[in-house]
Backbone as JSON Lines, residues from 0, in Angstrom:
{"i":0,"aa":"T","n":[10.71,-45.85,71.18],"ca":[11.45,-44.59,71.13],"c":[10.49,-43.44,70.77]}
{"i":1,"aa":"I","n":[10.95,-42.26,71.05],"ca":[10.1,-41.09,70.81],"c":[9.79,-40.9,69.33]}
{"i":2,"aa":"S","n":[10.69,-41.33,68.46],"ca":[10.45,-41.17,67.02],"c":[9.3,-42.05,66.54]}
{"i":3,"aa":"E","n":[8.91,-43.03,67.32],"ca":[7.8,-43.9,66.95],"c":[6.45,-43.34,67.37]}
{"i":4,"aa":"W","n":[6.44,-42.34,68.23],"ca":[5.19,-41.74,68.7],"c":[4.55,-40.92,67.59]}
{"i":5,"aa":"R","n":[3.25,-40.96,67.56],"ca":[2.53,-40.12,66.61],"c":[2.48,-38.69,67.15]}
{"i":6,"aa":"K","n":[2.67,-37.75,66.27],"ca":[2.67,-36.34,66.66],"c":[1.37,-35.97,67.38]}
{"i":7,"aa":"E","n":[0.25,-36.46,66.88],"ca":[-1.05,-36.15,67.5],"c":[-1.13,-36.7,68.92]}
{"i":8,"aa":"D","n":[-0.57,-37.89,69.15],"ca":[-0.59,-38.47,70.5],"c":[0.25,-37.64,71.47]}
{"i":9,"aa":"I","n":[1.36,-37.13,71.0],"ca":[2.21,-36.29,71.85],"c":[1.44,-35.03,72.25]}
{"i":10,"aa":"W","n":[0.81,-34.39,71.25],"ca":[0.03,-33.17,71.54],"c":[-1.12,-33.47,72.51]}
{"i":11,"aa":"Q","n":[-1.79,-34.58,72.29],"ca":[-2.9,-34.96,73.17],"c":[-2.43,-35.11,74.61]}
{"i":12,"aa":"E","n":[-1.3,-35.78,74.8],"ca":[-0.76,-36.0,76.13],"c":[-0.35,-34.69,76.79]}
{"i":13,"aa":"L","n":[0.31,-33.84,76.03],"ca":[0.74,-32.55,76.57],"c":[-0.46,-31.69,76.97]}
{"i":14,"aa":"L","n":[-1.44,-31.6,76.1],"ca":[-2.62,-30.78,76.39],"c":[-3.43,-31.34,77.55]}
{"i":15,"aa":"A","n":[-3.58,-32.66,77.58],"ca":[-4.39,-33.29,78.64],"c":[-3.75,-33.11,80.02]}
{"i":16,"aa":"S","n":[-2.44,-32.97,80.08],"ca":[-1.76,-32.84,81.37],"c":[-1.45,-31.38,81.72]}
{"i":17,"aa":"A","n":[-1.8,-30.45,80.86],"ca":[-1.47,-29.04,81.09],"c":[-2.38,-28.4,82.13]}
{"i":18,"aa":"H","n":[-1.82,-27.51,82.92],"ca":[-2.6,-26.71,83.86],"c":[-3.05,-25.4,83.21]}
{"i":19,"aa":"L","n":[-2.31,-24.94,82.21],"ca":[-2.64,-23.73,81.46],"c":[-2.49,-24.02,79.98]}
{"i":20,"aa":"I","n":[-3.42,-23.52,79.21],"ca":[-3.33,-23.63,77.76],"c":[-3.57,-22.24,77.19]}
{"i":21,"aa":"F","n":[-2.64,-21.76,76.42],"ca":[-2.77,-20.47,75.75],"c":[-3.06,-20.73,74.28]}
{"i":22,"aa":"C","n":[-4.13,-20.15,73.79],"ca":[-4.47,-20.31,72.39],"c":[-5.37,-19.17,71.95]}
{"i":23,"aa":"T","n":[-5.56,-19.05,70.66],"ca":[-6.5,-18.07,70.15],"c":[-7.91,-18.59,70.36]}
{"i":24,"aa":"L","n":[-8.89,-17.72,70.2],"ca":[-10.28,-18.17,70.32],"c":[-10.59,-19.23,69.27]}
{"i":25,"aa":"A","n":[-10.15,-19.01,68.05],"ca":[-10.37,-19.99,66.99],"c":[-9.63,-21.29,67.3]}
{"i":26,"aa":"G","n":[-8.42,-21.17,67.85],"ca":[-7.65,-22.35,68.21],"c":[-8.35,-23.21,69.24]}
{"i":27,"aa":"A","n":[-9.17,-22.59,70.09],"ca":[-9.91,-23.34,71.1],"c":[-10.93,-24.29,70.47]}
{"i":28,"aa":"G","n":[-11.24,-24.06,69.21],"ca":[-12.2,-24.91,68.53],"c":[-11.58,-26.0,67.68]}
{"i":29,"aa":"T","n":[-10.27,-26.1,67.7],"ca":[-9.61,-27.1,66.86],"c":[-9.81,-28.5,67.42]}
{"i":30,"aa":"T","n":[-9.74,-29.47,66.55],"ca":[-9.96,-30.87,66.92],"c":[-8.99,-31.32,67.99]}
{"i":31,"aa":"I","n":[-7.73,-30.94,67.87],"ca":[-6.73,-31.42,68.82],"c":[-7.03,-30.94,70.24]}
{"i":32,"aa":"I","n":[-7.51,-29.71,70.37],"ca":[-7.85,-29.2,71.7],"c":[-9.15,-29.86,72.18]}
{"i":33,"aa":"K","n":[-10.11,-29.98,71.3],"ca":[-11.38,-30.6,71.7],"c":[-11.19,-32.02,72.18]}
{"i":34,"aa":"K","n":[-10.27,-32.75,71.59],"ca":[-10.01,-34.14,72.0],"c":[-9.3,-34.2,73.35]}
{"i":35,"aa":"A","n":[-8.51,-33.17,73.66],"ca":[-7.66,-33.22,74.85],"c":[-8.36,-32.75,76.11]}
{"i":36,"aa":"I","n":[-9.25,-31.78,76.0],"ca":[-9.87,-31.23,77.21],"c":[-11.38,-31.22,77.05]}
{"i":37,"aa":"S","n":[-12.06,-31.36,78.17],"ca":[-13.52,-31.31,78.13],"c":[-14.07,-30.15,78.94]}
{"i":38,"aa":"E","n":[-13.33,-29.73,79.97],"ca":[-13.77,-28.62,80.82],"c":[-12.56,-27.81,81.25]}
{"i":39,"aa":"V","n":[-12.81,-26.53,81.51],"ca":[-11.78,-25.66,82.09],"c":[-12.4,-24.92,83.27]}
{"i":40,"aa":"T","n":[-11.57,-24.59,84.23],"ca":[-12.05,-23.86,85.39],"c":[-12.16,-22.37,85.06]}
{"i":41,"aa":"D","n":[-11.12,-21.85,84.48],"ca":[-11.06,-20.41,84.19],"c":[-10.77,-20.18,82.72]}
{"i":42,"aa":"L","n":[-11.45,-19.21,82.16],"ca":[-11.21,-18.8,80.78],"c":[-10.8,-17.33,80.83]}
{"i":43,"aa":"I","n":[-9.59,-17.05,80.37],"ca":[-9.08,-15.68,80.31],"c":[-8.93,-15.32,78.85]}
{"i":44,"aa":"V","n":[-9.6,-14.26,78.42],"ca":[-9.56,-13.84,77.03],"c":[-8.95,-12.45,76.95]}
{"i":45,"aa":"D","n":[-7.78,-12.36,76.32],"ca":[-7.13,-11.07,76.11],"c":[-7.71,-10.45,74.84]}
{"i":46,"aa":"E","n":[-7.78,-9.13,74.82],"ca":[-8.37,-8.38,73.71],"c":[-9.8,-8.86,73.43]}
{"i":47,"aa":"A","n":[-10.53,-9.14,74.49],"ca":[-11.9,-9.65,74.37],"c":[-12.82,-8.65,73.67]}
{"i":48,"aa":"A","n":[-12.54,-7.37,73.8],"ca":[-13.39,-6.36,73.18],"c":[-13.24,-6.36,71.67]}
{"i":49,"aa":"A","n":[-12.13,-6.9,71.16],"ca":[-11.9,-6.96,69.72],"c":[-12.52,-8.19,69.08]}
{"i":50,"aa":"A","n":[-12.94,-9.14,69.88],"ca":[-13.51,-10.39,69.36],"c":[-15.01,-10.23,69.12]}
{"i":51,"aa":"T","n":[-15.47,-10.77,68.02],"ca":[-16.91,-10.76,67.79],"c":[-17.57,-11.72,68.78]}
{"i":52,"aa":"E","n":[-18.84,-11.54,68.99],"ca":[-19.54,-12.38,69.96],"c":[-19.46,-13.87,69.59]}
{"i":53,"aa":"P","n":[-19.67,-14.26,68.34],"ca":[-19.53,-15.68,68.01],"c":[-18.14,-16.23,68.28]}
{"i":54,"aa":"E","n":[-17.1,-15.43,68.08],"ca":[-15.74,-15.88,68.38],"c":[-15.58,-16.17,69.88]}
{"i":55,"aa":"M","n":[-16.18,-15.34,70.7],"ca":[-16.08,-15.53,72.15],"c":[-16.75,-16.81,72.6]}
{"i":56,"aa":"Y","n":[-17.75,-17.27,71.87],"ca":[-18.49,-18.46,72.28],"c":[-17.72,-19.76,72.01]}
{"i":57,"aa":"I","n":[-16.7,-19.73,71.16],"ca":[-15.97,-20.95,70.82],"c":[-15.45,-21.67,72.06]}
{"i":58,"aa":"P","n":[-14.71,-21.01,72.96],"ca":[-14.2,-21.75,74.12],"c":[-15.25,-22.06,75.19]}
{"i":59,"aa":"F","n":[-16.46,-21.53,75.04],"ca":[-17.51,-21.83,76.02],"c":[-17.91,-23.29,75.99]}
{"i":60,"aa":"Q","n":[-17.54,-24.02,74.93],"ca":[-17.85,-25.45,74.87],"c":[-17.14,-26.22,75.99]}
{"i":61,"aa":"Y","n":[-16.13,-25.62,76.62],"ca":[-15.4,-26.26,77.71],"c":[-15.99,-25.91,79.08]}
{"i":62,"aa":"R","n":[-17.11,-25.24,79.08],"ca":[-17.88,-24.91,80.27],"c":[-17.04,-24.29,81.39]}
{"i":63,"aa":"P","n":[-16.43,-23.13,81.12],"ca":[-15.63,-22.5,82.17],"c":[-16.5,-22.06,83.35]}
{"i":64,"aa":"E","n":[-15.94,-22.18,84.55],"ca":[-16.65,-21.72,85.75],"c":[-16.6,-20.21,85.85]}
{"i":65,"aa":"R","n":[-15.48,-19.63,85.38],"ca":[-15.3,-18.18,85.45],"c":[-14.73,-17.67,84.13]}
{"i":66,"aa":"L","n":[-15.07,-16.42,83.83],"ca":[-14.56,-15.75,82.63],"c":[-13.93,-14.43,83.05]}
{"i":67,"aa":"L","n":[-12.71,-14.2,82.61],"ca":[-12.07,-12.9,82.76],"c":[-11.85,-12.38,81.35]}
{"i":68,"aa":"A","n":[-12.6,-11.35,80.99],"ca":[-12.49,-10.74,79.67],"c":[-11.68,-9.46,79.82]}
{"i":69,"aa":"V","n":[-10.56,-9.39,79.12],"ca":[-9.66,-8.25,79.21],"c":[-9.67,-7.53,77.87]}
{"i":70,"aa":"G","n":[-9.88,-6.24,77.91],"ca":[-9.86,-5.48,76.66],"c":[-10.49,-4.12,76.85]}
{"i":71,"aa":"D","n":[-10.48,-3.35,75.8],"ca":[-10.99,-1.99,75.84],"c":[-11.81,-1.72,74.59]}
{"i":72,"aa":"P","n":[-13.14,-1.76,74.7],"ca":[-13.98,-1.53,73.52],"c":[-13.81,-0.13,72.92]}
{"i":73,"aa":"K","n":[-13.29,0.79,73.69],"ca":[-13.06,2.14,73.16],"c":[-11.76,2.2,72.37]}
{"i":74,"aa":"Q","n":[-10.88,1.25,72.58],"ca":[-9.6,1.27,71.92],"c":[-9.56,0.32,70.72]}
{"i":75,"aa":"L","n":[-10.09,-0.86,70.9],"ca":[-10.04,-1.87,69.84],"c":[-11.36,-2.63,69.83]}
{"i":76,"aa":"P","n":[-12.38,-2.09,69.17],"ca":[-13.7,-2.74,69.18],"c":[-13.76,-3.93,68.21]}
{"i":77,"aa":"A","n":[-14.79,-4.73,68.36],"ca":[-15.04,-5.83,67.42],"c":[-15.29,-5.24,66.04]}
{"i":78,"aa":"T","n":[-14.78,-5.9,65.02],"ca":[-14.92,-5.4,63.66],"c":[-15.51,-6.47,62.76]}
{"i":79,"aa":"V","n":[-16.53,-6.1,62.02],"ca":[-17.09,-6.96,60.99],"c":[-17.12,-6.17,59.69]}
{"i":80,"aa":"S","n":[-16.98,-6.85,58.57],"ca":[-16.96,-6.16,57.28],"c":[-18.26,-6.32,56.51]}
{"i":81,"aa":"S","n":[-19.23,-6.96,57.11],"ca":[-20.51,-7.19,56.46],"c":[-21.58,-6.29,57.07]}
{"i":82,"aa":"S","n":[-22.27,-5.56,56.23],"ca":[-23.36,-4.71,56.75],"c":[-24.51,-5.57,57.27]}
{"i":83,"aa":"V","n":[-24.68,-6.77,56.72],"ca":[-25.72,-7.68,57.21],"c":[-25.37,-8.12,58.64]}
{"i":84,"aa":"A","n":[-24.1,-8.52,58.84],"ca":[-23.67,-8.92,60.18],"c":[-23.78,-7.74,61.15]}
{"i":85,"aa":"E","n":[-23.43,-6.57,60.68],"ca":[-23.55,-5.38,61.52],"c":[-25.01,-5.13,61.89]}
{"i":86,"aa":"G","n":[-25.91,-5.36,60.94],"ca":[-27.34,-5.21,61.2],"c":[-27.85,-6.14,62.29]}
{"i":87,"aa":"Y","n":[-27.2,-7.28,62.42],"ca":[-27.56,-8.24,63.48],"c":[-26.84,-7.94,64.79]}
{"i":88,"aa":"G","n":[-26.07,-6.88,64.82],"ca":[-25.38,-6.49,66.05],"c":[-24.07,-7.21,66.3]}
{"i":89,"aa":"L","n":[-23.52,-7.85,65.27],"ca":[-22.28,-8.61,65.47],"c":[-21.04,-7.72,65.51]}
{"i":90,"aa":"N","n":[-21.22,-6.42,65.37],"ca":[-20.09,-5.51,65.5],"c":[-19.89,-5.08,66.96]}
{"i":91,"aa":"K","n":[-20.65,-5.65,67.85],"ca":[-20.5,-5.39,69.28],"c":[-20.02,-6.69,69.93]}
{"i":92,"aa":"S","n":[-18.93,-6.6,70.67],"ca":[-18.37,-7.79,71.3],"c":[-19.2,-8.2,72.52]}
{"i":93,"aa":"L","n":[-19.06,-9.44,72.91],"ca":[-19.69,-9.92,74.14],"c":[-19.16,-9.11,75.32]}
{"i":94,"aa":"H","n":[-17.89,-8.8,75.27],"ca":[-17.25,-7.99,76.31],"c":[-17.96,-6.65,76.45]}
{"i":95,"aa":"E","n":[-18.19,-5.98,75.35],"ca":[-18.87,-4.69,75.37],"c":[-20.32,-4.84,75.85]}
{"i":96,"aa":"R","n":[-20.99,-5.88,75.4],"ca":[-22.37,-6.13,75.83],"c":[-22.46,-6.34,77.35]}
{"i":97,"aa":"L","n":[-21.54,-7.14,77.87],"ca":[-21.54,-7.4,79.31],"c":[-21.27,-6.13,80.1]}
{"i":98,"aa":"M","n":[-20.34,-5.31,79.61],"ca":[-19.99,-4.08,80.32],"c":[-21.1,-3.04,80.27]}
{"i":99,"aa":"Y","n":[-21.57,-2.74,79.07],"ca":[-22.46,-1.59,78.89],"c":[-23.94,-1.94,78.84]}
{"i":100,"aa":"D","n":[-24.29,-3.03,78.18],"ca":[-25.7,-3.38,78.06],"c":[-26.22,-4.12,79.3]}
{"i":101,"aa":"C","n":[-25.39,-5.01,79.84],"ca":[-25.81,-5.81,80.99],"c":[-25.31,-5.25,82.31]}
{"i":102,"aa":"H","n":[-24.48,-4.24,82.25],"ca":[-23.95,-3.56,83.44],"c":[-23.23,-4.49,84.42]}
{"i":103,"aa":"H","n":[-22.49,-5.48,83.84],"ca":[-21.67,-6.34,84.71],"c":[-20.52,-5.52,85.27]}
{"i":104,"aa":"K","n":[-20.13,-5.86,86.47],"ca":[-19.04,-5.16,87.14],"c":[-17.78,-5.26,86.28]}
{"i":105,"aa":"H","n":[-17.13,-4.13,86.11],"ca":[-15.87,-4.12,85.38],"c":[-14.95,-3.06,85.97]}
{"i":106,"aa":"I","n":[-13.69,-3.19,85.68],"ca":[-12.68,-2.28,86.21],"c":[-11.97,-1.62,85.05]}
{"i":107,"aa":"M","n":[-11.81,-0.31,85.15],"ca":[-11.03,0.42,84.15],"c":[-9.62,0.6,84.7]}
{"i":108,"aa":"L","n":[-8.64,0.14,83.94],"ca":[-7.26,0.41,84.31],"c":[-7.01,1.86,83.9]}
{"i":109,"aa":"D","n":[-6.75,2.72,84.85],"ca":[-6.76,4.15,84.57],"c":[-5.39,4.82,84.54]}
{"i":110,"aa":"V","n":[-4.33,4.03,84.47],"ca":[-2.99,4.6,84.37],"c":[-2.36,4.12,83.07]}
{"i":111,"aa":"Q","n":[-1.87,5.08,82.28],"ca":[-1.21,4.73,81.03],"c":[0.29,4.98,81.19]}
{"i":112,"aa":"Y","n":[1.08,4.11,80.56],"ca":[2.54,4.15,80.73],"c":[3.29,4.33,79.42]}
{"i":113,"aa":"R","n":[2.62,4.72,78.34],"ca":[3.27,4.77,77.04],"c":[3.4,6.15,76.42]}
{"i":114,"aa":"M","n":[2.44,7.04,76.7],"ca":[2.42,8.34,76.03],"c":[2.84,9.47,76.96]}
{"i":115,"aa":"R","n":[3.46,10.44,76.37],"ca":[3.73,11.66,77.13],"c":[2.39,12.3,77.48]}
{"i":116,"aa":"P","n":[2.31,13.0,78.6],"ca":[1.05,13.62,79.01],"c":[0.39,14.49,77.94]}
{"i":117,"aa":"A","n":[1.19,15.18,77.15],"ca":[0.61,16.03,76.09],"c":[-0.16,15.18,75.08]}
{"i":118,"aa":"L","n":[0.27,13.96,74.84],"ca":[-0.42,13.08,73.91],"c":[-1.6,12.37,74.57]}
{"i":119,"aa":"S","n":[-1.44,11.97,75.81],"ca":[-2.5,11.2,76.48],"c":[-3.71,12.06,76.84]}
{"i":120,"aa":"R","n":[-3.53,13.35,76.84],"ca":[-4.64,14.24,77.21],"c":[-5.84,14.05,76.27]}
{"i":121,"aa":"F","n":[-5.57,13.93,74.95],"ca":[-6.67,13.78,74.0],"c":[-7.49,12.51,74.26]}
{"i":122,"aa":"P","n":[-6.9,11.3,74.25],"ca":[-7.73,10.12,74.5],"c":[-8.39,10.13,75.88]}
{"i":123,"aa":"S","n":[-7.71,10.68,76.86],"ca":[-8.29,10.75,78.19],"c":[-9.57,11.58,78.17]}
{"i":124,"aa":"N","n":[-9.5,12.74,77.57],"ca":[-10.68,13.62,77.52],"c":[-11.75,13.09,76.57]}
{"i":125,"aa":"R","n":[-11.34,12.61,75.41],"ca":[-12.28,12.21,74.36],"c":[-13.01,10.89,74.68]}
{"i":126,"aa":"F","n":[-12.29,9.91,75.21],"ca":[-12.85,8.58,75.37],"c":[-13.08,8.15,76.82]}
{"i":127,"aa":"Y","n":[-12.35,8.73,77.75],"ca":[-12.38,8.23,79.12],"c":[-12.8,9.26,80.15]}
{"i":128,"aa":"D","n":[-13.55,10.26,79.74],"ca":[-14.07,11.29,80.66],"c":[-12.98,11.87,81.57]}
{"i":129,"aa":"A","n":[-11.79,12.08,81.0],"ca":[-10.64,12.67,81.7],"c":[-10.21,11.84,82.92]}
{"i":130,"aa":"K","n":[-10.46,10.53,82.89],"ca":[-10.11,9.66,84.01],"c":[-8.79,8.92,83.82]}
{"i":131,"aa":"L","n":[-8.15,9.13,82.68],"ca":[-6.89,8.44,82.4],"c":[-5.74,9.22,83.02]}
{"i":132,"aa":"N","n":[-4.96,8.55,83.83],"ca":[-3.82,9.16,84.51],"c":[-2.52,8.74,83.85]}
{"i":133,"aa":"N","n":[-1.49,9.51,84.06],"ca":[-0.17,9.22,83.51],"c":[0.69,8.53,84.55]}
{"i":134,"aa":"G","n":[1.37,7.47,84.11],"ca":[2.27,6.75,85.0],"c":[3.49,7.59,85.34]}
{"i":135,"aa":"P","n":[4.17,7.24,86.42],"ca":[5.34,8.02,86.84],"c":[6.46,8.04,85.81]}
{"i":136,"aa":"N","n":[6.54,7.0,84.99],"ca":[7.6,6.96,83.99],"c":[7.41,8.01,82.9]}
{"i":137,"aa":"V","n":[6.17,8.27,82.47],"ca":[5.95,9.18,81.35],"c":[5.95,10.65,81.75]}
{"i":138,"aa":"I","n":[5.9,10.92,83.04],"ca":[5.94,12.32,83.45],"c":[7.36,12.79,83.75]}
{"i":139,"aa":"Q","n":[8.31,11.89,83.65],"ca":[9.71,12.27,83.83],"c":[10.2,13.03,82.61]}
{"i":140,"aa":"A","n":[11.01,14.04,82.84],"ca":[11.52,14.89,81.76],"c":[12.33,14.1,80.74]}
{"i":141,"aa":"N","n":[13.01,13.05,81.19],"ca":[13.87,12.27,80.28],"c":[13.16,11.09,79.62]}
{"i":142,"aa":"Y","n":[11.83,11.01,79.76],"ca":[11.09,9.89,79.16],"c":[11.17,9.98,77.64]}
{"i":143,"aa":"C","n":[11.55,8.88,77.0],"ca":[11.6,8.88,75.54],"c":[10.82,7.72,74.93]}
{"i":144,"aa":"G","n":[10.19,6.9,75.72],"ca":[9.35,5.82,75.2],"c":[10.14,4.72,74.54]}
{"i":145,"aa":"S","n":[9.41,3.78,73.98],"ca":[10.03,2.65,73.28],"c":[9.56,2.63,71.85]}
{"i":146,"aa":"V","n":[10.45,2.37,70.97],"ca":[10.12,2.21,69.55],"c":[10.53,0.8,69.16]}
{"i":147,"aa":"Y","n":[9.59,0.07,68.63],"ca":[9.89,-1.32,68.25],"c":[10.12,-1.43,66.79]}
């Protein structure tokens, strides 16, 4: 019966048969994941610009064929609280390094859908060389946004 199965065995079976696994970067280094998978085809990292470079290397143990790093170093950069770590350059994410230092091809999503144009003008001019456009929803007179 299912009640006789070990919880770890159930997790191992589920992970080993999965086509997609969603986890944090740190979660990718856990024993249960390491036991279940050895390689991945694609690695997609959300908020990659906010991750420190060592954090990004955790899932590389699964030898992904491709990496899609999603994030905005101008909006949410990697953060370290140690001046020593900062001195070693750990306050720059791998995502930022690949984009700016190594000049890897990247795409800027240039339409924002959350702020009224009067508000979006500042970040557009200050951080994005006035390349940020307003979505059709925010330019409507009756736009009131979402509050969570």
